XYZ file of C-alpha atoms in Angstrom:
556
model
C 116.761 83.925 114.122
C 118.121 87.192 115.175
C 118.831 89.371 112.311
C 114.731 88.227 110.493
C 113.473 88.677 113.842
C 114.289 92.445 114.119
C 114.049 93.245 110.572
C 109.761 92.114 110.870
C 109.821 94.029 114.494
C 111.620 96.861 111.576
C 109.002 96.152 109.206
C 106.049 96.863 112.170
C 107.771 100.015 113.852
C 107.590 101.712 110.349
C 104.062 100.674 109.577
C 102.965 102.057 112.732
C 104.515 104.611 112.193
C 103.529 105.456 108.638
C 103.470 108.920 106.645
C 100.255 109.687 108.236
C 97.035 109.641 106.765
C 96.077 113.613 103.888
C 93.130 115.611 104.791
C 90.291 114.272 103.166
C 88.343 111.691 102.627
C 89.482 108.515 105.503
C 89.877 104.846 104.313
C 86.640 102.304 104.139
C 86.162 100.765 107.310
C 84.265 97.318 106.798
C 82.879 96.215 109.940
C 79.652 93.854 110.886
C 77.478 96.993 110.782
C 78.134 97.443 107.295
C 81.060 99.913 105.047
C 81.821 103.581 106.949
C 83.536 106.384 105.670
C 84.916 109.147 106.990
C 87.302 111.611 107.128
C 90.899 112.987 107.532
C 91.158 116.025 109.463
C 94.753 117.434 110.519
C 95.860 113.559 110.507
C 92.739 112.121 113.468
C 90.572 109.492 111.104
C 86.477 110.634 112.066
C 84.198 108.413 111.939
C 81.355 110.759 113.162
C 77.453 110.010 113.322
C 77.197 106.491 113.509
C 74.155 104.490 114.806
C 73.827 102.669 116.682
C 69.900 102.433 117.705
C 66.867 103.340 115.499
C 65.071 106.739 115.658
C 64.018 106.290 119.818
C 61.231 108.493 118.993
C 59.381 105.530 117.079
C 60.949 103.564 120.721
C 59.153 106.236 123.059
C 59.392 104.641 126.859
C 61.168 101.438 124.896
C 64.430 99.785 125.305
C 66.205 100.734 122.157
C 66.243 98.111 119.318
C 69.594 98.261 117.505
C 69.937 100.131 113.658
C 70.762 98.485 110.710
C 71.536 100.420 107.972
C 70.995 98.979 105.050
C 73.589 97.147 102.419
C 76.530 99.522 100.234
C 79.336 102.515 101.613
C 77.671 104.894 104.495
C 79.319 108.139 104.700
C 79.860 108.890 108.518
C 82.157 112.535 108.361
C 78.737 114.849 110.134
C 77.510 114.382 114.204
C 73.970 113.274 113.938
C 71.033 115.309 115.807
C 70.960 115.923 119.916
C 68.377 114.384 121.390
C 65.762 116.695 122.131
C 66.438 119.515 125.290
C 65.559 122.591 127.100
C 66.247 125.763 124.981
C 68.153 126.787 128.407
C 70.812 125.083 126.851
C 72.875 126.210 123.352
C 72.076 122.571 121.404
C 68.819 123.667 121.097
C 68.433 124.184 117.163
C 70.918 121.564 116.709
C 67.964 118.509 118.728
C 66.146 116.113 116.106
C 65.622 112.242 115.424
C 67.400 109.582 114.306
C 70.083 110.676 117.998
C 71.784 107.918 119.444
C 74.885 107.583 117.624
C 78.360 107.598 118.669
C 81.899 109.295 117.360
C 85.034 107.827 116.783
C 88.507 110.122 116.555
C 91.941 107.774 115.909
C 94.882 107.721 113.897
C 94.642 105.049 110.815
C 98.875 104.112 111.690
C 96.967 100.513 111.471
C 97.849 99.486 114.847
C 95.331 96.696 116.217
C 94.070 96.128 119.594
C 94.178 99.455 120.947
C 92.320 99.755 124.422
C 89.088 102.660 123.577
C 87.977 105.296 125.395
C 84.017 105.017 125.849
C 83.296 109.154 127.200
C 79.615 109.960 128.437
C 78.526 113.586 128.592
C 76.714 114.578 131.810
C 74.135 117.526 132.491
C 72.040 116.801 134.675
C 69.680 113.714 132.564
C 68.545 116.863 131.123
C 71.216 118.454 128.463
C 73.969 118.225 126.640
C 75.289 115.433 123.759
C 78.073 113.831 122.588
C 79.335 116.328 120.153
C 80.447 119.380 122.776
C 83.621 120.957 121.721
C 84.192 119.937 125.276
C 84.683 115.913 124.838
C 86.350 116.874 121.163
C 88.467 113.734 120.630
C 91.400 115.181 118.481
C 94.050 115.598 121.591
C 93.672 112.523 123.222
C 94.488 110.153 120.278
C 97.025 112.348 117.909
C 99.076 112.674 121.045
C 98.461 109.547 121.645
C 98.836 107.420 118.196
C 97.947 104.236 120.411
C 94.433 104.833 121.808
C 90.922 105.601 120.286
C 88.766 107.528 121.742
C 84.664 107.268 121.358
C 81.798 109.602 123.048
C 78.175 108.378 122.753
C 74.728 109.371 123.290
C 72.068 108.446 125.386
C 68.051 109.113 125.832
C 68.121 112.594 127.988
C 64.732 113.884 130.483
C 62.147 111.646 130.146
C 62.088 110.455 127.281
C 65.939 108.274 129.511
C 64.024 108.092 132.381
C 60.710 107.897 133.181
C 58.220 106.345 136.132
C 55.119 104.705 134.161
C 53.497 102.648 136.888
C 50.886 104.785 136.995
C 48.843 104.176 133.869
C 46.977 101.060 133.105
C 49.702 100.023 130.782
C 52.709 101.386 132.763
C 53.702 97.455 133.698
C 54.058 97.042 129.367
C 56.687 99.598 129.473
C 59.068 98.975 132.922
C 61.884 99.816 131.271
C 60.888 102.991 131.089
C 62.913 104.059 133.614
C 66.313 103.635 133.241
C 65.939 103.671 128.894
C 69.234 106.133 129.455
C 70.913 103.556 130.271
C 70.517 100.600 127.737
C 70.868 103.620 125.415
C 74.984 102.777 126.305
C 74.159 98.854 126.818
C 73.261 99.151 123.109
C 75.804 101.289 122.489
C 78.788 99.562 124.068
C 77.043 96.375 122.599
C 77.582 97.866 118.906
C 81.121 98.835 119.922
C 82.108 95.281 121.038
C 80.876 94.015 118.199
C 82.337 96.132 115.689
C 85.485 98.217 117.190
C 87.996 95.696 116.275
C 87.550 96.744 112.695
C 88.502 99.806 112.994
C 91.372 99.210 115.091
C 90.834 98.803 118.357
C 90.617 96.126 121.327
C 86.724 94.956 122.249
C 88.083 93.079 125.423
C 89.631 96.002 126.695
C 86.987 99.163 126.380
C 87.310 101.626 129.547
C 84.268 104.165 130.523
C 84.300 107.769 131.369
C 81.631 110.041 131.947
C 81.275 113.142 134.508
C 78.775 114.648 136.277
C 75.220 112.686 135.053
C 77.400 110.865 132.794
C 79.677 109.521 135.996
C 76.350 108.787 137.469
C 75.917 106.301 134.717
C 79.063 104.704 134.366
C 79.054 103.893 137.858
C 75.112 103.006 136.661
C 76.562 100.687 134.040
C 79.014 98.729 136.581
C 76.354 97.780 139.059
C 73.542 96.669 135.719
C 74.066 92.883 134.469
C 73.096 94.803 131.247
C 76.541 95.542 130.981
C 78.461 93.384 132.422
C 81.601 92.040 129.916
C 80.989 95.504 127.600
C 83.954 97.264 129.486
C 87.097 97.058 131.294
C 88.177 100.566 133.366
C 85.882 102.441 134.505
C 86.331 106.687 135.335
C 83.303 107.917 136.835
C 84.269 111.825 137.273
C 81.824 113.889 140.307
C 78.947 111.319 139.786
C 77.733 107.941 141.625
C 75.586 105.199 141.555
C 73.822 107.161 144.146
C 72.070 109.590 142.181
C 70.019 107.531 140.946
C 65.993 107.361 141.707
C 63.880 105.145 143.409
C 59.848 105.054 142.129
C 58.423 106.268 145.872
C 60.482 109.824 145.766
C 58.764 111.134 142.848
C 55.587 112.456 142.330
C 53.161 113.112 139.914
C 54.323 117.214 139.953
C 57.645 115.406 138.845
C 56.964 113.763 136.138
C 56.230 114.706 132.549
C 54.845 111.691 131.137
C 51.574 112.811 134.330
C 51.811 116.278 132.394
C 51.524 115.649 129.666
C 48.521 112.776 130.078
C 46.616 115.582 131.407
C 47.844 118.697 128.653
C 46.254 116.324 125.853
C 44.292 114.134 127.299
C 45.888 110.815 127.321
C 45.044 108.511 129.643
C 47.313 105.523 128.480
C 50.785 105.696 127.880
C 49.228 103.772 125.006
C 47.749 106.829 124.698
C 50.983 109.445 125.119
C 52.887 107.001 122.524
C 50.050 108.632 119.274
C 51.474 112.788 120.958
C 53.349 113.224 117.564
C 56.695 113.095 116.970
C 57.311 116.907 116.257
C 54.965 117.437 118.819
C 56.887 115.734 121.841
C 60.421 117.614 120.510
C 58.944 120.808 121.363
C 57.616 119.901 124.750
C 61.136 118.513 125.206
C 62.701 122.189 124.444
C 60.753 124.798 125.944
C 57.411 122.622 127.713
C 56.434 120.189 130.011
C 59.829 117.902 128.875
C 61.762 120.302 129.733
C 61.086 121.849 133.054
C 61.096 118.249 134.965
C 64.342 116.165 136.151
C 63.857 113.006 135.518
C 67.582 110.865 136.707
C 67.456 106.811 136.236
C 65.390 104.785 138.695
C 65.831 101.712 140.453
C 64.260 99.097 139.305
C 65.178 96.025 140.243
C 66.091 94.944 137.201
C 68.118 97.151 134.930
C 69.440 99.010 138.503
C 69.446 96.118 140.771
C 67.334 97.421 144.033
C 70.666 96.245 146.448
C 71.703 97.895 149.190
C 74.854 100.842 148.528
C 77.324 98.229 150.149
C 76.571 95.854 147.973
C 76.542 97.622 145.317
C 78.982 96.489 143.555
C 80.021 92.647 144.524
C 80.084 91.555 140.779
C 81.644 94.276 139.196
C 84.885 92.484 137.742
C 87.031 96.016 136.839
C 89.276 98.462 137.589
C 87.959 102.087 138.920
C 89.129 105.082 138.524
C 86.940 107.655 142.015
C 87.247 111.269 141.059
C 85.671 114.363 142.325
C 87.200 118.248 142.285
C 87.416 120.130 145.483
C 85.044 122.753 144.823
C 82.218 120.324 142.868
C 78.834 122.320 143.967
C 80.306 125.663 143.127
C 79.589 126.253 140.276
C 75.541 125.391 140.808
C 75.110 127.190 143.979
C 77.590 130.279 142.995
C 76.750 132.743 145.911
C 77.159 135.899 143.503
C 74.769 134.608 141.152
C 72.008 133.506 143.390
C 72.805 135.725 144.630
C 71.503 138.279 142.648
C 68.698 136.020 142.111
C 66.965 136.297 145.058
C 63.973 138.822 145.849
C 64.525 142.671 147.069
C 65.520 146.012 147.377
C 69.190 146.210 148.291
C 71.530 144.066 149.491
C 70.694 143.444 152.889
C 67.464 141.967 152.527
C 69.185 139.716 149.142
C 71.122 138.597 151.709
C 67.694 137.788 154.240
C 65.927 136.380 151.553
C 69.290 133.801 150.944
C 69.565 132.930 155.061
C 65.706 132.467 154.750
C 66.346 130.082 152.083
C 69.155 128.449 153.096
C 67.272 126.871 155.731
C 64.577 126.243 153.479
C 66.848 123.685 151.056
C 68.163 122.356 154.269
C 64.754 121.419 155.964
C 63.773 120.395 153.112
C 66.835 118.117 152.600
C 64.880 116.823 156.138
C 62.472 116.298 154.963
C 63.192 113.689 152.880
C 65.307 111.000 155.127
C 64.665 109.073 157.607
C 65.499 109.825 161.368
C 68.791 108.628 160.901
C 69.767 110.928 158.343
C 68.513 113.625 159.581
C 70.541 112.818 162.510
C 73.500 112.689 160.195
C 72.699 116.162 158.577
C 72.213 117.707 161.904
C 75.737 116.249 163.299
C 76.852 117.121 160.561
C 76.201 120.820 159.474
C 77.178 121.045 164.004
C 80.709 120.573 162.619
C 80.929 123.029 160.390
C 79.692 125.086 162.067
C 82.653 124.660 164.470
C 85.185 124.315 162.074
C 83.135 127.694 160.100
C 81.498 129.613 162.666
C 78.731 130.159 161.453
C 76.584 127.923 159.177
C 75.033 129.941 155.873
C 76.507 129.788 152.475
C 79.688 128.209 153.454
C 78.301 125.365 155.067
C 75.188 124.428 152.131
C 78.732 124.780 148.940
C 80.913 121.740 152.060
C 77.592 120.930 152.561
C 76.864 119.544 148.179
C 80.868 119.403 147.924
C 81.313 116.277 150.730
C 77.392 115.348 150.508
C 76.646 114.912 146.699
C 80.324 114.424 145.232
C 83.297 114.214 147.847
C 81.938 110.683 150.307
C 79.980 109.068 147.868
C 83.519 108.675 145.459
C 84.910 107.811 148.758
C 82.208 105.410 149.591
C 82.353 103.796 146.192
C 85.996 103.173 146.683
C 85.498 101.609 149.265
C 83.441 98.800 148.481
C 84.791 98.328 145.064
C 87.952 97.268 147.787
C 86.288 94.798 149.586
C 84.944 93.105 147.294
C 88.073 92.952 145.647
C 87.245 93.949 142.001
C 90.126 95.453 140.404
C 92.712 98.183 140.914
C 90.832 100.878 142.488
C 91.940 104.597 142.322
C 90.055 107.680 144.401
C 90.910 111.907 142.734
C 90.215 115.148 144.253
C 91.118 118.161 141.464
C 92.456 120.778 143.850
C 93.480 123.275 141.091
C 93.054 124.440 138.540
C 90.795 126.853 139.663
C 87.838 129.178 137.232
C 88.675 132.099 136.665
C 85.301 133.470 139.259
C 87.121 133.608 141.829
C 84.027 131.768 143.902
C 83.842 128.992 141.664
C 87.179 127.667 142.537
C 87.889 124.282 141.505
C 84.650 123.331 140.722
C 82.418 120.863 138.918
C 83.940 119.944 134.677
C 87.576 121.763 136.235
C 89.018 118.511 135.222
C 87.364 117.437 132.139
C 89.592 119.965 129.091
C 92.591 118.587 131.269
C 91.455 114.576 131.200
C 91.114 114.930 127.931
C 92.817 117.754 126.299
C 90.708 120.045 124.708
C 92.330 122.177 127.223
C 94.025 122.436 124.438
C 91.718 123.408 121.726
C 91.411 127.500 120.362
C 89.348 128.923 122.910
C 89.295 126.590 125.351
C 91.255 128.307 128.076
C 89.591 131.604 127.726
C 86.452 129.268 128.301
C 88.116 128.302 131.695
C 89.364 131.400 132.598
C 86.666 133.202 131.827
C 87.555 136.605 130.752
C 89.345 136.938 134.557
C 93.593 136.966 134.427
C 94.890 133.635 135.926
C 97.871 132.417 135.664
C 98.077 129.570 132.835
C 101.170 128.621 133.241
C 101.827 124.692 132.723
C 98.188 124.262 132.764
C 99.179 122.258 129.288
C 102.017 120.625 131.251
C 99.447 119.027 133.500
C 97.067 117.925 131.104
C 99.799 116.688 129.671
C 100.704 114.423 132.391
C 97.068 113.607 133.152
C 96.472 111.780 130.401
C 99.776 110.647 129.537
C 98.364 108.478 133.911
C 94.904 107.812 131.622
C 96.098 106.553 129.048
C 98.613 103.757 131.059
C 95.841 103.214 133.124
C 93.529 102.582 129.680
C 96.316 100.454 129.116
C 97.039 98.042 131.826
C 94.673 99.339 134.591
C 97.508 101.587 135.959
C 97.534 104.693 136.192
C 102.249 104.107 136.944
C 104.048 102.931 138.872
C 105.113 105.523 141.241
C 103.355 105.424 144.434
C 104.143 108.903 145.079
C 101.824 109.538 142.659
C 99.091 107.134 142.254
C 98.946 104.640 144.782
C 95.665 102.333 145.003
C 93.803 102.548 147.292
C 92.509 101.087 150.332
C 89.812 100.707 153.493
C 92.686 101.617 155.601
C 94.394 104.929 154.567
C 92.078 105.745 152.257
C 94.515 106.629 149.844
C 94.171 109.338 147.693
C 94.868 111.324 144.620
C 95.371 114.916 144.814
C 95.898 117.002 140.932
C 96.987 120.477 142.539
C 99.702 121.226 139.299
C 101.557 119.751 136.947
C 104.133 119.550 139.546
C 102.156 118.499 142.596
C 100.440 115.604 141.677
C 100.659 113.952 144.752
C 98.892 110.585 147.155
C 98.099 110.954 150.605
C 95.725 109.183 153.217
C 92.417 110.044 151.904
C 90.954 114.241 152.605
C 88.612 115.832 155.294
C 88.290 111.624 156.588
C 85.682 113.452 159.457
C 83.417 114.194 156.990
C 83.712 110.757 155.268
C 82.674 109.816 159.202
C 80.273 112.257 159.178
C 78.460 111.330 156.152
C 79.140 107.925 155.827
C 75.445 105.568 156.950
C 72.993 107.037 154.954
C 72.704 106.347 151.545
C 70.735 108.736 150.091
C 71.660 111.734 148.393
C 70.044 114.634 150.984
C 70.478 117.210 148.387
C 69.763 115.935 145.060
C 65.907 114.209 146.667
C 65.578 118.009 147.727
C 65.892 119.480 144.604
C 68.496 122.169 145.631
C 69.143 123.254 141.773
C 66.180 123.125 140.362
C 64.664 124.993 142.999
C 67.269 127.788 143.628
C 66.938 129.084 140.250
C 62.725 128.445 140.316
C 62.850 130.777 143.991
C 65.122 133.474 142.609
C 63.429 133.973 139.747
C 60.646 134.253 142.178
C 58.413 131.004 139.714
């Protein structure tokens, strides 16, 4: 009996550790959606450009329609188009139709029920895609062949979130306020229905997103439409609080209103008659590209609930994460100072200080009296510890108000409602090459995904600066080991000196400094959390901080 059992175990082990599939065409995969053939490169099997929804340009302002593949075998070896977006980004030449797709990376080792990581890209809800080199999953699955990795697309800008209530037929398009969320729900449903045929476990899906993607992952935790589609969630530098409210939006901020004026459209139906190629052009260099559209709380797709009730129905494991200097990449003092008008350095500094005052006043104008008190109390605190209130204060304010405090608040509410295992992470290092940016927004991504090991990524992170990168690969290895363990078990590590569950008393937080310095400690910056706690809105996002800085600085 023992010998027979050992033989079975040995057979399974040999099967799972088989010789890698040679490079070339992958084995065909037959699933509910159809039969797919991908490609194998350097031992990694890739299925790229799998469409999960019909062309959204044919269903503008409407919920995604699941795509039905015709009969036959489908080659899925190339990335799909990306959602039309501003040509200020680097993807304008691959924008087009049929962009609601997903990409799968796996190792063909006959293992079944692999935990699945689904990554949701960022880009301020305006730019970005699921095909960028930073999000490549090759290292992730090659070094952990027991898991799978997926990137997923969603609609951006006006196409992904737009309030149409001001149009006479707007009530027919209520879901337009959060189509980007419904796109992700549609993609996750596709994975739920089909990923088992690729070797994945449909009941063990982890969703991870960064920045706008972090906001969307948090929103999926809240939305009843996404219930049961994933087990674990990891929002990086993004939270539910980034969502907008319809009453905050004006015609000047609404691309649909601007388009209606430009093309003399009186109804949404007339807007939908604008040719697709015209809409795509407007997304790239026209009215749509120029405006910020983020998910809008509609009371249906995104429940209209107080912040402290948002997770009451979520039952899953959660890691909230932010970086120590999240805000610096948006308001790099050196960059913005150079954009300020003025004939001398002194004049530019003077104009910058005036502009900072304007930003604070704008933030105050969109808040309640209680929130204005919060801003004033927080700035008074910064004056005490910094000795002044200018650029350094704005950076700290942005770090805490937009990223760090919402992460802590989300973790706190998740614990209060017994959602599952809850953790909070603060990345303090490594640092970007540019000294002013330090541990800025998105520094964690190449380490978590493993792309820091890909050619050119170290240079991308260091930005040509002379930076000591010793231990960077080791940090990536260690943090990914814990990430994969979280995918499998809901626990990053049993070592509580490294990861300890967040609680309401101590607020245990894991601090990441280097491969040798990953440790847990009581919640950092508790005084700032306390000062910022009363409000539920993002002052600076509601005030349009990033867009306004660039508009002011360029003289537009």
